[in-house]
mmCIF file of C-alpha atoms in Angstrom:
data_model
loop_
_atom_site.group_PDB
_atom_site.id
_atom_site.type_symbol
_atom_site.label_atom_id
_atom_site.label_comp_id
_atom_site.label_asym_id
_atom_site.label_seq_id
_atom_site.Cartn_x
_atom_site.Cartn_y
_atom_site.Cartn_z
ATOM 1 C CA MET Y 1 4.691 10.444 -4.885
ATOM 2 C CA ASN Y 2 5.234 10.576 -8.649
ATOM 3 C CA ARG Y 3 8.913 11.256 -9.394
ATOM 4 C CA ARG Y 4 7.937 13.958 -11.882
ATOM 5 C CA GLN Y 5 6.454 15.997 -9.054
ATOM 6 C CA GLY Y 6 7.880 17.199 -5.766
ATOM 7 C CA ALA Y 7 11.571 17.591 -5.023
ATOM 8 C CA GLU Y 8 12.820 15.120 -7.625
ATOM 9 C CA GLY Y 9 10.668 16.747 -10.271
ATOM 10 C CA HIS Y 10 12.553 19.980 -9.545
ATOM 11 C CA PHE Y 11 16.086 18.820 -8.680
ATOM 12 C CA GLY Y 12 16.253 15.593 -10.684
ATOM 13 C CA LEU Y 13 16.401 11.918 -9.717
ATOM 14 C CA GLY Y 14 18.189 11.502 -6.414
ATOM 15 C CA GLY Y 15 18.601 15.271 -6.257
ATOM 16 C CA GLY Y 16 20.423 15.417 -9.559
ATOM 17 C CA MET Y 17 22.641 12.328 -9.257
ATOM 18 C CA VAL Y 18 21.226 11.058 -12.567
ATOM 19 C CA SER Y 19 21.963 13.030 -15.727
ATOM 20 C CA ARG Y 20 19.139 14.934 -17.402
ATOM 21 C CA GLN Y 21 19.584 13.009 -20.682
ATOM 22 C CA SER Y 22 19.364 9.668 -18.901
ATOM 23 C CA ARG Y 23 16.253 10.749 -17.062
ATOM 24 C CA GLU Y 24 14.578 11.949 -20.263
ATOM 25 C CA ASN Y 25 15.122 8.556 -21.899
ATOM 26 C CA LEU Y 26 13.720 6.832 -18.805
ATOM 27 C CA GLU Y 27 10.581 8.959 -18.912
ATOM 28 C CA LYS Y 28 10.045 8.194 -22.609
ATOM 29 C CA ALA Y 29 10.301 4.497 -21.798
ATOM 30 C CA GLU Y 30 7.874 4.800 -18.899
ATOM 31 C CA ASP Y 31 5.329 6.609 -21.060
ATOM 32 C CA LEU Y 32 5.536 3.856 -23.665
ATOM 33 C CA CYS Y 33 5.063 1.190 -20.989
ATOM 34 C CA ARG Y 34 1.928 2.962 -19.756
ATOM 35 C CA LYS Y 35 0.646 2.775 -23.328
ATOM 36 C CA LYS Y 36 1.387 -0.986 -23.294
ATOM 37 C CA ARG Y 37 4.228 -0.685 -25.841
ATOM 38 C CA PRO Y 38 7.092 -2.250 -23.833
ATOM 39 C CA HIS Y 39 9.147 -3.371 -26.847
ATOM 40 C CA GLU Y 40 9.366 0.234 -28.011
ATOM 41 C CA ALA Y 41 10.420 1.239 -24.494
ATOM 42 C CA LEU Y 42 13.452 -1.065 -24.292
ATOM 43 C CA PRO Y 43 15.795 1.001 -26.529
ATOM 44 C CA TYR Y 44 15.127 4.089 -24.397
ATOM 45 C CA LEU Y 45 15.896 2.170 -21.206
ATOM 46 C CA ARG Y 46 19.155 0.889 -22.659
ATOM 47 C CA LYS Y 47 20.043 4.419 -23.754
ATOM 48 C CA ALA Y 48 19.240 5.710 -20.266
ATOM 49 C CA LEU Y 49 21.634 3.168 -18.744
ATOM 50 C CA ASP Y 50 24.310 3.772 -21.377
ATOM 51 C CA LEU Y 51 24.206 7.462 -20.489
ATOM 52 C CA ASP Y 52 24.169 6.769 -16.752
ATOM 53 C CA PRO Y 53 24.824 3.216 -15.462
ATOM 54 C CA GLU Y 54 23.729 4.376 -11.982
ATOM 55 C CA ASN Y 55 20.182 5.246 -13.044
ATOM 56 C CA LEU Y 56 18.468 2.937 -10.542
ATOM 57 C CA ASP Y 57 14.965 3.805 -11.734
ATOM 58 C CA ALA Y 58 15.878 2.656 -15.244
ATOM 59 C CA MET Y 59 17.087 -0.625 -13.730
ATOM 60 C CA ILE Y 60 13.735 -1.013 -11.939
ATOM 61 C CA GLN Y 61 11.804 -0.472 -15.165
ATOM 62 C CA LEU Y 62 14.108 -2.859 -17.004
ATOM 63 C CA ALA Y 63 13.567 -5.511 -14.323
ATOM 64 C CA PHE Y 64 9.813 -5.455 -14.833
ATOM 65 C CA LEU Y 65 10.310 -5.885 -18.589
ATOM 66 C CA ALA Y 66 12.629 -8.868 -18.166
ATOM 67 C CA PRO Y 67 11.559 -12.117 -19.902
ATOM 68 C CA ASN Y 68 11.076 -14.001 -16.613
ATOM 69 C CA LEU Y 69 10.888 -13.383 -12.871
ATOM 70 C CA ALA Y 70 14.330 -14.867 -12.198
ATOM 71 C CA SER Y 71 15.900 -12.290 -14.541
ATOM 72 C CA SER Y 72 13.824 -9.557 -12.922
ATOM 73 C CA VAL Y 73 15.080 -10.454 -9.457
ATOM 74 C CA LYS Y 74 18.693 -10.638 -10.661
ATOM 75 C CA THR Y 75 18.408 -7.171 -12.254
ATOM 76 C CA LEU Y 76 16.997 -5.653 -9.081
ATOM 77 C CA GLU Y 77 19.557 -7.316 -6.827
ATOM 78 C CA ASN Y 78 22.247 -5.776 -9.019
ATOM 79 C CA ALA Y 79 20.467 -2.427 -8.721
ATOM 80 C CA GLU Y 80 20.451 -2.771 -4.923
ATOM 81 C CA ARG Y 81 24.217 -3.364 -4.853
ATOM 82 C CA THR Y 82 24.784 -0.431 -7.185
ATOM 83 C CA GLY Y 83 22.543 1.809 -5.087
ATOM 84 C CA ARG Y 84 24.287 0.864 -1.874
ATOM 85 C CA SER Y 85 27.674 1.773 -3.380
ATOM 86 C CA VAL Y 86 26.307 5.070 -4.685
ATOM 87 C CA LEU Y 87 24.953 6.061 -1.271
ATOM 88 C CA GLN Y 88 28.148 5.116 0.529
ATOM 89 C CA ARG Y 89 29.998 7.330 -1.910
ATOM 90 C CA GLU Y 90 27.527 10.212 -1.562
ATOM 91 C CA LEU Y 91 26.660 10.009 2.156
ATOM 92 C CA GLY Y 92 29.612 8.201 3.704
ATOM 93 C CA ASP Y 93 30.581 4.623 4.464
ATOM 94 C CA ASP Y 94 28.464 4.655 7.639
ATOM 95 C CA CYS Y 95 25.222 5.683 5.939
ATOM 96 C CA PHE Y 96 23.677 2.227 6.546
ATOM 97 C CA ASP Y 97 24.865 1.970 10.159
ATOM 98 C CA ASP Y 98 22.398 2.448 13.020
ATOM 99 C CA ASP Y 99 24.728 4.911 14.698
ATOM 100 C CA GLY Y 100 25.336 6.920 11.524
ATOM 101 C CA GLU Y 101 23.564 10.153 10.596
ATOM 102 C CA SER Y 102 21.535 8.778 7.680
ATOM 103 C CA VAL Y 103 19.627 5.782 9.086
ATOM 104 C CA GLY Y 104 16.229 7.000 10.226
ATOM 105 C CA ASN Y 105 16.269 9.818 7.670
ATOM 106 C CA PHE Y 106 16.141 7.894 4.399
ATOM 107 C CA TRP Y 107 13.705 9.474 1.930
ATOM 108 C CA MET Y 108 14.114 12.812 3.664
ATOM 109 C CA LEU Y 109 17.616 12.685 2.159
ATOM 110 C CA ILE Y 110 16.804 13.070 -1.514
ATOM 111 C CA GLN Y 111 19.825 11.036 -2.587
ATOM 112 C CA THR Y 112 18.324 7.913 -0.981
ATOM 113 C CA ARG Y 113 15.056 7.880 -2.893
ATOM 114 C CA PRO Y 114 16.060 5.821 -5.956
ATOM 115 C CA TYR Y 115 17.572 3.204 -3.624
ATOM 116 C CA MET Y 116 14.375 3.030 -1.566
ATOM 117 C CA ARG Y 117 12.381 2.484 -4.756
ATOM 118 C CA VAL Y 118 14.693 -0.430 -5.598
ATOM 119 C CA LEU Y 119 13.963 -2.009 -2.213
ATOM 120 C CA GLN Y 120 10.226 -1.510 -2.727
ATOM 121 C CA ALA Y 121 10.394 -3.239 -6.120
ATOM 122 C CA LEU Y 122 12.475 -6.070 -4.621
ATOM 123 C CA VAL Y 123 9.822 -6.702 -1.975
ATOM 124 C CA LYS Y 124 7.221 -7.255 -4.681
ATOM 125 C CA LEU Y 125 9.391 -9.516 -6.807
ATOM 126 C CA TYR Y 126 10.574 -11.583 -3.850
ATOM 127 C CA TRP Y 127 6.920 -12.062 -2.918
ATOM 128 C CA ASP Y 128 5.885 -12.972 -6.450
ATOM 129 C CA THR Y 129 8.651 -15.585 -6.626
ATOM 130 C CA GLY Y 130 7.753 -17.120 -3.261
ATOM 131 C CA LYS Y 131 10.862 -15.839 -1.487
ATOM 132 C CA TYR Y 132 8.843 -14.703 1.520
ATOM 133 C CA ASP Y 133 11.769 -14.551 3.956
ATOM 134 C CA LYS Y 134 13.674 -12.230 1.612
ATOM 135 C CA ALA Y 135 10.579 -10.085 1.013
ATOM 136 C CA CYS Y 136 10.101 -9.787 4.774
ATOM 137 C CA ASP Y 137 13.747 -8.934 5.471
ATOM 138 C CA THR Y 138 13.729 -6.290 2.733
ATOM 139 C CA ILE Y 139 10.586 -4.527 3.896
ATOM 140 C CA LEU Y 140 11.863 -4.530 7.498
ATOM 141 C CA GLU Y 141 15.067 -2.920 6.214
ATOM 142 C CA MET Y 142 12.956 -0.210 4.580
ATOM 143 C CA MET Y 143 11.305 0.509 7.936
ATOM 144 C CA ARG Y 144 14.694 0.632 9.679
ATOM 145 C CA LEU Y 145 16.090 3.086 7.167
ATOM 146 C CA CYS Y 146 12.940 5.244 7.117
ATOM 147 C CA PRO Y 147 10.811 4.820 10.296
ATOM 148 C CA GLY Y 148 8.524 7.625 9.102
ATOM 149 C CA ASP Y 149 7.571 5.327 6.219
ATOM 150 C CA ASN Y 150 7.093 7.837 3.401
ATOM 151 C CA MET Y 151 6.426 4.942 0.998
ATOM 152 C CA GLY Y 152 3.584 3.308 2.934
ATOM 153 C CA SER Y 153 5.437 0.046 3.590
ATOM 154 C CA ARG Y 154 3.880 -0.359 7.040
ATOM 155 C CA PHE Y 155 0.528 -1.305 5.529
ATOM 156 C CA SER Y 156 1.913 -4.675 4.394
ATOM 157 C CA VAL Y 157 4.651 -5.375 6.968
ATOM 158 C CA GLY Y 158 2.219 -7.370 9.128
ATOM 159 C CA THR Y 159 1.327 -9.606 6.193
ATOM 160 C CA HIS Y 160 4.977 -10.247 5.381
ATOM 161 C CA LEU Y 161 5.676 -11.238 8.978
ATOM 162 C CA ILE Y 162 2.592 -13.484 9.027
ATOM 163 C CA SER Y 163 3.755 -15.159 5.812
ATOM 164 C CA CYS Y 164 6.908 -16.180 7.719
ATOM 165 C CA LYS Y 165 4.789 -17.351 10.688
ATOM 166 C CA ARG Y 166 6.224 -14.572 12.849
ATOM 167 C CA TYR Y 167 2.837 -13.963 14.450
ATOM 168 C CA ALA Y 168 4.130 -12.366 17.668
ATOM 169 C CA ASP Y 169 6.300 -9.922 15.692
ATOM 170 C CA ALA Y 170 3.399 -9.101 13.360
ATOM 171 C CA LEU Y 171 1.143 -8.374 16.325
ATOM 172 C CA PHE Y 172 3.794 -6.261 18.060
ATOM 173 C CA PHE Y 173 4.382 -4.272 14.854
ATOM 174 C CA CYS Y 174 0.673 -3.502 14.401
ATOM 175 C CA GLN Y 175 0.283 -2.580 18.067
ATOM 176 C CA GLN Y 176 3.134 -0.087 17.713
ATOM 177 C CA TRP Y 177 1.309 1.626 14.851
ATOM 178 C CA LEU Y 178 -2.008 1.541 16.744
ATOM 179 C CA THR Y 179 -0.726 3.618 19.664
ATOM 180 C CA GLU Y 180 -2.111 7.105 20.126
ATOM 181 C CA GLU Y 181 1.322 8.566 19.336
ATOM 182 C CA ALA Y 182 1.598 6.797 15.993
ATOM 183 C CA ASN Y 183 -2.042 6.482 14.914
ATOM 184 C CA GLY Y 184 -3.290 9.750 16.356
ATOM 185 C CA LYS Y 185 -0.330 12.133 16.317
ATOM 186 C CA GLY Y 186 1.662 10.703 13.442
ATOM 187 C CA VAL Y 187 4.801 10.026 15.492
ATOM 188 C CA PRO Y 188 6.413 6.831 14.164
ATOM 189 C CA PRO Y 189 7.475 4.163 16.674
ATOM 190 C CA PRO Y 190 11.176 3.288 17.208
ATOM 191 C CA ARG Y 191 12.715 1.743 14.084
ATOM 192 C CA GLY Y 192 9.314 2.054 12.457
ATOM 193 C CA GLY Y 193 7.849 -0.593 14.737
ATOM 194 C CA THR Y 194 10.573 -3.181 14.088
ATOM 195 C CA ALA Y 195 12.333 -2.991 17.485
ATOM 196 C CA PHE Y 196 10.548 -6.239 18.260
ATOM 197 C CA LYS Y 197 9.437 -7.203 21.765
ATOM 198 C CA ALA Y 198 6.650 -9.411 23.093
ATOM 199 C CA PRO Y 199 3.192 -8.121 22.072
ATOM 200 C CA HIS Y 200 0.711 -7.096 24.747
ATOM 201 C CA ARG Y 201 -2.646 -8.782 25.273
ATOM 202 C CA ASN Y 202 -4.557 -5.653 26.251
ATOM 203 C CA THR Y 203 -7.868 -4.553 24.797
ATOM 204 C CA MET Y 204 -9.183 -1.038 24.335
ATOM 205 C CA ALA Y 205 -12.027 0.766 26.016
ATOM 206 C CA VAL Y 206 -15.106 0.908 23.785
ATOM 207 C CA LYS Y 207 -14.942 4.702 23.683
ATOM 208 C CA LYS Y 208 -11.321 4.621 22.505
ATOM 209 C CA GLU Y 209 -12.071 1.883 19.990
ATOM 210 C CA LYS Y 210 -14.318 4.269 18.062
ATOM 211 C CA GLY Y 211 -11.357 6.481 17.127
ATOM 212 C CA TYR Y 212 -9.852 3.966 14.715
ATOM 213 C CA ASP Y 213 -12.272 4.115 11.772
ATOM 214 C CA TRP Y 214 -9.581 5.638 9.532
ATOM 215 C CA THR Y 215 -6.738 3.390 10.643
ATOM 216 C CA PRO Y 216 -5.272 1.762 7.505
ATOM 217 C CA THR Y 217 -6.767 -1.528 6.363
ATOM 218 C CA GLY Y 218 -3.488 -3.440 6.472
ATOM 219 C CA ILE Y 219 -2.744 -2.500 10.083
ATOM 220 C CA LEU Y 220 -6.136 -3.453 11.523
ATOM 221 C CA TYR Y 221 -6.616 -6.686 9.602
ATOM 222 C CA SER Y 222 -3.050 -7.816 10.250
ATOM 223 C CA ALA Y 223 -3.517 -7.059 13.958
ATOM 224 C CA ALA Y 224 -6.681 -9.193 14.022
ATOM 225 C CA LEU Y 225 -5.135 -12.082 12.120
ATOM 226 C CA ALA Y 226 -1.846 -12.017 14.057
ATOM 227 C CA SER Y 227 -3.667 -11.856 17.396
ATOM 228 C CA PHE Y 228 -5.838 -14.821 16.419
ATOM 229 C CA LYS Y 229 -2.832 -16.811 15.219
ATOM 230 C CA HIS Y 230 -0.810 -15.951 18.336
ATOM 231 C CA TRP Y 231 -3.437 -15.966 21.119
ATOM 232 C CA GLY Y 232 -6.343 -17.804 19.507
ATOM 233 C CA ASP Y 233 -9.972 -16.656 19.700
ATOM 234 C CA CYS Y 234 -9.790 -14.114 22.503
ATOM 235 C CA GLU Y 235 -11.210 -10.713 23.405
ATOM 236 C CA GLN Y 236 -8.282 -8.898 21.804
ATOM 237 C CA SER Y 237 -8.443 -10.729 18.462
ATOM 238 C CA ARG Y 238 -12.229 -10.241 18.301
ATOM 239 C CA GLN Y 239 -11.877 -6.545 19.047
ATOM 240 C CA TYR Y 240 -9.279 -6.020 16.326
ATOM 241 C CA LEU Y 241 -11.513 -7.940 13.916
ATOM 242 C CA LYS Y 242 -14.503 -5.777 14.811
ATOM 243 C CA MET Y 243 -12.477 -2.605 14.249
ATOM 244 C CA ALA Y 244 -11.150 -3.902 10.933
ATOM 245 C CA ALA Y 245 -14.591 -4.918 9.673
ATOM 246 C CA LYS Y 246 -15.994 -1.507 10.548
ATOM 247 C CA ALA Y 247 -13.094 0.430 9.003
ATOM 248 C CA ASN Y 248 -13.050 -1.476 5.701
ATOM 249 C CA PRO Y 249 -15.774 -4.113 5.266
ATOM 250 C CA ASN Y 250 -14.679 -4.633 1.638
ATOM 251 C CA VAL Y 251 -12.024 -7.128 2.781
ATOM 252 C CA LEU Y 252 -14.439 -9.435 4.585
ATOM 253 C CA LEU Y 253 -17.058 -9.021 1.869
ATOM 254 C CA LYS Y 254 -14.629 -10.724 -0.508
ATOM 255 C CA VAL Y 255 -13.385 -13.289 2.014
ATOM 256 C CA LEU Y 256 -16.769 -14.420 3.334
ATOM 257 C CA GLY Y 257 -18.272 -14.188 -0.141
ATOM 258 C CA ASN Y 258 -15.573 -16.596 -1.371
ATOM 259 C CA VAL Y 259 -14.646 -14.163 -4.125
ATOM 260 C CA LYS Y 260 -11.566 -15.098 -6.155
ATOM 261 C CA LYS Y 261 -8.292 -13.628 -4.884
ATOM 262 C CA PRO Y 262 -7.107 -10.512 -6.798
ATOM 263 C CA SER Y 263 -4.424 -11.114 -9.411
ATOM 264 C CA GLY Y 264 -2.439 -8.012 -8.498
ATOM 265 C CA PHE Y 265 -2.359 -4.645 -6.785
ATOM 266 C CA ASN Y 266 -4.888 -1.920 -7.630
ATOM 267 C CA ASN Y 267 -3.041 1.043 -9.129
ATOM 268 C CA SER Y 268 -6.083 3.321 -9.156
ATOM 269 C CA PRO Y 269 -6.335 6.474 -7.023
ATOM 270 C CA ARG Y 270 -8.065 5.859 -3.722
ATOM 271 C CA SER Y 271 -9.626 7.238 -0.600
ATOM 272 C CA PRO Y 272 -8.574 5.696 2.741
ATOM 273 C CA ASN Y 273 -10.012 2.240 3.489
ATOM 274 C CA GLY Y 274 -11.807 1.925 0.191
ATOM 275 C CA PRO Y 275 -12.096 -1.004 -2.235
ATOM 276 C CA GLU Y 276 -8.652 -0.259 -3.691
ATOM 277 C CA ASP Y 277 -7.000 -0.687 -0.284
ATOM 278 C CA ALA Y 278 -9.015 -3.878 0.200
ATOM 279 C CA GLN Y 279 -7.751 -5.285 -3.104
ATOM 280 C CA ASP Y 280 -4.130 -4.517 -2.246
ATOM 281 C CA TYR Y 281 -4.492 -6.165 1.150
ATOM 282 C CA LEU Y 282 -6.237 -9.234 -0.252
ATOM 283 C CA TYR Y 283 -3.671 -9.669 -3.023
ATOM 284 C CA LEU Y 284 -1.122 -10.381 -0.289
ATOM 285 C CA SER Y 285 -3.307 -11.792 2.488
ATOM 286 C CA GLN Y 286 -6.431 -13.510 1.183
ATOM 287 C CA ASP Y 287 -4.916 -17.000 1.336
ATOM 288 C CA PHE Y 288 -4.361 -16.613 5.081
ATOM 289 C CA TRP Y 289 -7.992 -15.571 5.623
ATOM 290 C CA MET Y 290 -9.273 -18.503 3.578
ATOM 291 C CA GLU Y 291 -7.665 -21.050 5.917
ATOM 292 C CA PRO Y 292 -10.623 -22.948 7.463
ATOM 293 C CA ASP Y 293 -9.941 -21.978 11.091
ATOM 294 C CA VAL Y 294 -9.557 -18.295 10.216
ATOM 295 C CA TRP Y 295 -12.520 -18.210 7.813
ATOM 296 C CA ASN Y 296 -14.845 -19.888 10.318
ATOM 297 C CA TRP Y 297 -13.672 -17.569 13.083
ATOM 298 C CA ALA Y 298 -14.527 -14.497 10.998
ATOM 299 C CA ASN Y 299 -17.760 -15.927 9.614
ATOM 300 C CA ASP Y 300 -19.113 -16.762 13.081
ATOM 301 C CA ASN Y 301 -18.425 -13.297 14.483
ATOM 302 C CA PRO Y 302 -21.653 -11.262 14.943
ATOM 303 C CA ASP Y 303 -19.792 -7.939 14.769
ATOM 304 C CA VAL Y 304 -18.430 -8.915 11.367
ATOM 305 C CA LYS Y 305 -21.879 -9.764 10.069
ATOM 306 C CA ALA Y 306 -23.195 -6.427 11.344
ATOM 307 C CA ALA Y 307 -20.465 -4.651 9.381
ATOM 308 C CA VAL Y 308 -20.626 -6.560 6.098
ATOM 309 C CA LEU Y 309 -24.347 -7.303 5.644
ATOM 310 C CA LYS Y 310 -25.518 -4.233 3.772
ATOM 311 C CA VAL Y 311 -28.766 -2.295 4.048
ATOM 312 C CA CYS Y 312 -30.400 -1.136 0.823
ATOM 313 C CA SER Y 313 -29.236 2.404 0.074
ATOM 314 C CA ARG Y 314 -32.673 3.685 -0.919
ATOM 315 C CA PRO Y 315 -33.593 5.672 2.217
ATOM 316 C CA ASP Y 316 -37.213 4.478 2.371
ATOM 317 C CA CYS Y 317 -36.381 0.770 1.947
ATOM 318 C CA GLY Y 318 -34.291 -0.506 4.860
ATOM 319 C CA ALA Y 319 -34.073 -4.129 3.644
ATOM 320 C CA ARG Y 320 -30.959 -5.939 4.881
ATOM 321 C CA GLU Y 321 -28.897 -8.672 3.245
ATOM 322 C CA VAL Y 322 -29.346 -12.236 4.462
ATOM 323 C CA ARG Y 323 -26.035 -13.451 3.030
ATOM 324 C CA VAL Y 324 -22.749 -11.664 2.304
ATOM 325 C CA ALA Y 325 -22.535 -9.768 -1.030
ATOM 326 C CA GLU Y 326 -26.189 -10.453 -1.858
ATOM 327 C CA TYR Y 327 -26.960 -6.889 -3.028
ATOM 328 C CA LYS Y 328 -25.539 -5.299 -6.174
ATOM 329 C CA ARG Y 329 -23.439 -2.140 -5.925
ATOM 330 C CA CYS Y 330 -23.589 0.943 -8.143
ATOM 331 C CA SER Y 331 -21.274 0.001 -11.013
ATOM 332 C CA ALA Y 332 -19.944 3.557 -11.363
ATOM 333 C CA CYS Y 333 -18.853 4.374 -7.814
ATOM 334 C CA HIS Y 334 -19.361 1.205 -5.724
ATOM 335 C CA LEU Y 335 -20.494 3.460 -2.868
ATOM 336 C CA VAL Y 336 -24.087 2.273 -2.578
ATOM 337 C CA SER Y 337 -25.919 -1.071 -2.738
ATOM 338 C CA TYR Y 338 -29.500 -1.971 -3.607
ATOM 339 C CA CYS Y 339 -31.761 -4.910 -2.890
ATOM 340 C CA SER Y 340 -33.415 -4.663 -6.321
ATOM 341 C CA VAL Y 341 -33.292 -2.908 -9.674
ATOM 342 C CA ALA Y 342 -36.461 -1.060 -8.701
ATOM 343 C CA CYS Y 343 -34.805 0.466 -5.628
ATOM 344 C CA GLN Y 344 -31.772 1.450 -7.674
ATOM 345 C CA LYS Y 345 -33.924 3.240 -10.255
ATOM 346 C CA ASP Y 346 -36.023 4.983 -7.603
ATOM 347 C CA ASP Y 347 -32.901 6.238 -5.808
ATOM 348 C CA TRP Y 348 -30.978 7.404 -8.871
ATOM 349 C CA SER Y 349 -32.074 11.047 -8.709
ATOM 350 C CA ARG Y 350 -30.797 11.254 -5.130
ATOM 351 C CA HIS Y 351 -27.602 9.277 -5.722
ATOM 352 C CA LYS Y 352 -26.624 10.809 -9.094
ATOM 353 C CA PRO Y 353 -24.946 13.991 -7.711
ATOM 354 C CA GLU Y 354 -22.753 12.116 -5.202
ATOM 355 C CA CYS Y 355 -21.896 9.509 -7.833
ATOM 356 C CA SER Y 356 -20.834 12.220 -10.284
ATOM 357 C CA GLU Y 357 -18.862 14.018 -7.584
ATOM 358 C CA TYR Y 358 -17.024 10.812 -6.689
ATOM 359 C CA LYS Y 359 -16.064 10.153 -10.317
ATOM 360 C CA LYS Y 360 -14.728 13.721 -10.711
ATOM 361 C CA ARG Y 361 -12.680 13.408 -7.545
ATOM 362 C CA LYS Y 362 -11.255 10.078 -8.657
ATOM 363 C CA ALA Y 363 -10.374 11.440 -12.108
ATOM 364 C CA SER Y 364 -8.586 14.390 -10.497
ATOM 365 C CA VAL Y 365 -6.540 12.169 -8.203
ATOM 366 C CA ARG Y 366 -5.713 9.814 -11.082
ATOM 367 C CA ALA Y 367 -4.423 12.670 -13.233
ATOM 368 C CA PHE Y 368 -2.435 14.147 -10.363
ATOM 369 C CA SER Y 369 -0.856 10.796 -9.479
ATOM 370 C CA MET Y 370 0.346 10.441 -13.087
ATOM 371 C CA ALA Y 371 1.764 13.981 -13.165
ATOM 372 C CA LYS Y 372 -0.887 15.075 -15.672
ATOM 373 C CA ALA Y 373 -3.093 18.147 -15.729
ATOM 374 C CA VAL Y 374 -6.196 17.885 -13.553
ATOM 375 C CA PRO Y 375 -9.423 17.905 -15.646
ATOM 376 C CA ILE Y 376 -10.680 21.423 -16.369
ATOM 377 C CA ASP Y 377 -14.095 20.731 -14.819
ATOM 378 C CA SER Y 378 -12.552 19.409 -11.603
ATOM 379 C CA PRO Y 379 -13.686 21.311 -8.485
ATOM 380 C CA TYR Y 380 -10.704 19.968 -6.516
ATOM 381 C CA PRO Y 381 -7.438 21.908 -6.198
ATOM 382 C CA MET Y 382 -4.431 19.564 -5.998
ATOM 383 C CA PHE Y 383 -1.223 20.301 -4.099
ATOM 384 C CA THR Y 384 1.975 18.454 -3.308
ATOM 385 C CA SER Y 385 4.212 18.790 -0.275
ATOM 386 C CA ASP Y 386 7.698 17.304 -0.302
ATOM 387 C CA MET Y 387 9.900 18.176 2.666
ATOM 388 C CA LEU Y 388 13.621 17.456 2.693
ATOM 389 C CA SER Y 389 16.166 17.448 5.486
ATOM 390 C CA ALA Y 390 19.037 17.887 3.069
ATOM 391 C CA MET Y 391 18.663 19.934 -0.095
ATOM 392 C CA PRO Y 392 21.093 19.525 -3.000
ATOM 393 C CA ASP Y 393 23.382 22.392 -3.852
ATOM 394 C CA LEU Y 394 21.880 24.814 -6.323
#
């Protein structure tokens, strides 16, 4: 959630732990960075930290403007130490202890939010600098502190565990988030799925398997990859792969099409299991899927081919791809594919309204995510819900 909305938009960063003047300078710097004017942003960040040396969000922004990755990591590690001291002062010395009152409720305690954002930024920088063990340890700590996972860390935990060759743990983690309690009812597993035990080798009934179309990309693909790495080519790994391919074929379209790995995360608004989610997953995981044994396993799977070989979107055509990514997609929405320019032109009058509707929805979500006014012609009302277990004093 954008910090300028929700509880922190009303009460201030960390519930008011950061001074208003420091926050205002941070926001000016962030706006300049969005406009690709980082050198103009630096004085505002320094002013923000001069006014309040405990402004962790200013430290995060400063880290990403550092001249090199080593300096960025050092800045964030300092921010983590500062944040830990701040929380021990605000919430008590036991706030990081399993038997304390805070662990398990981070993020719901508004004071913890800047610290959690520091950890999230550290995960990315540790990954970018090849410190995979540290990235993994940090993201597991985020799940321990906040099992409800308000920041969406669970979508990449499996990849981080796989990067450290912890295949059994990665599979167990994904299985915890694929249970009916977690995936269907929204009840997080113990310690956010990090109370590691041996994974099971069960498969699902076909009828039950159909209920997972909206399960997040990162969970399903990590389950398939971890199961294959741990058990080999078996019924369970093939079933997870089938479910993943059906839920978000965009991942395997890129992998089997030998498309170049993304250079970074996709910061655009998104709908569940769309191309943006696929890009984020592939940014972290594509190298693992391009390993010859994994690639051949996926490429030889008939269920995968059924999911990724597209049928021409013109209703009266019905032609099907022979090879992956053969057909061209609509450049505006990427929702439909055509076997020829002729089919695309013939179908435009039918597709135009849904294409326009998609673009309006995406523009509305983009504006909302950046704390800007939703376009006047948008038919979509936008709301935010931000629940807290501990409200700051008014």
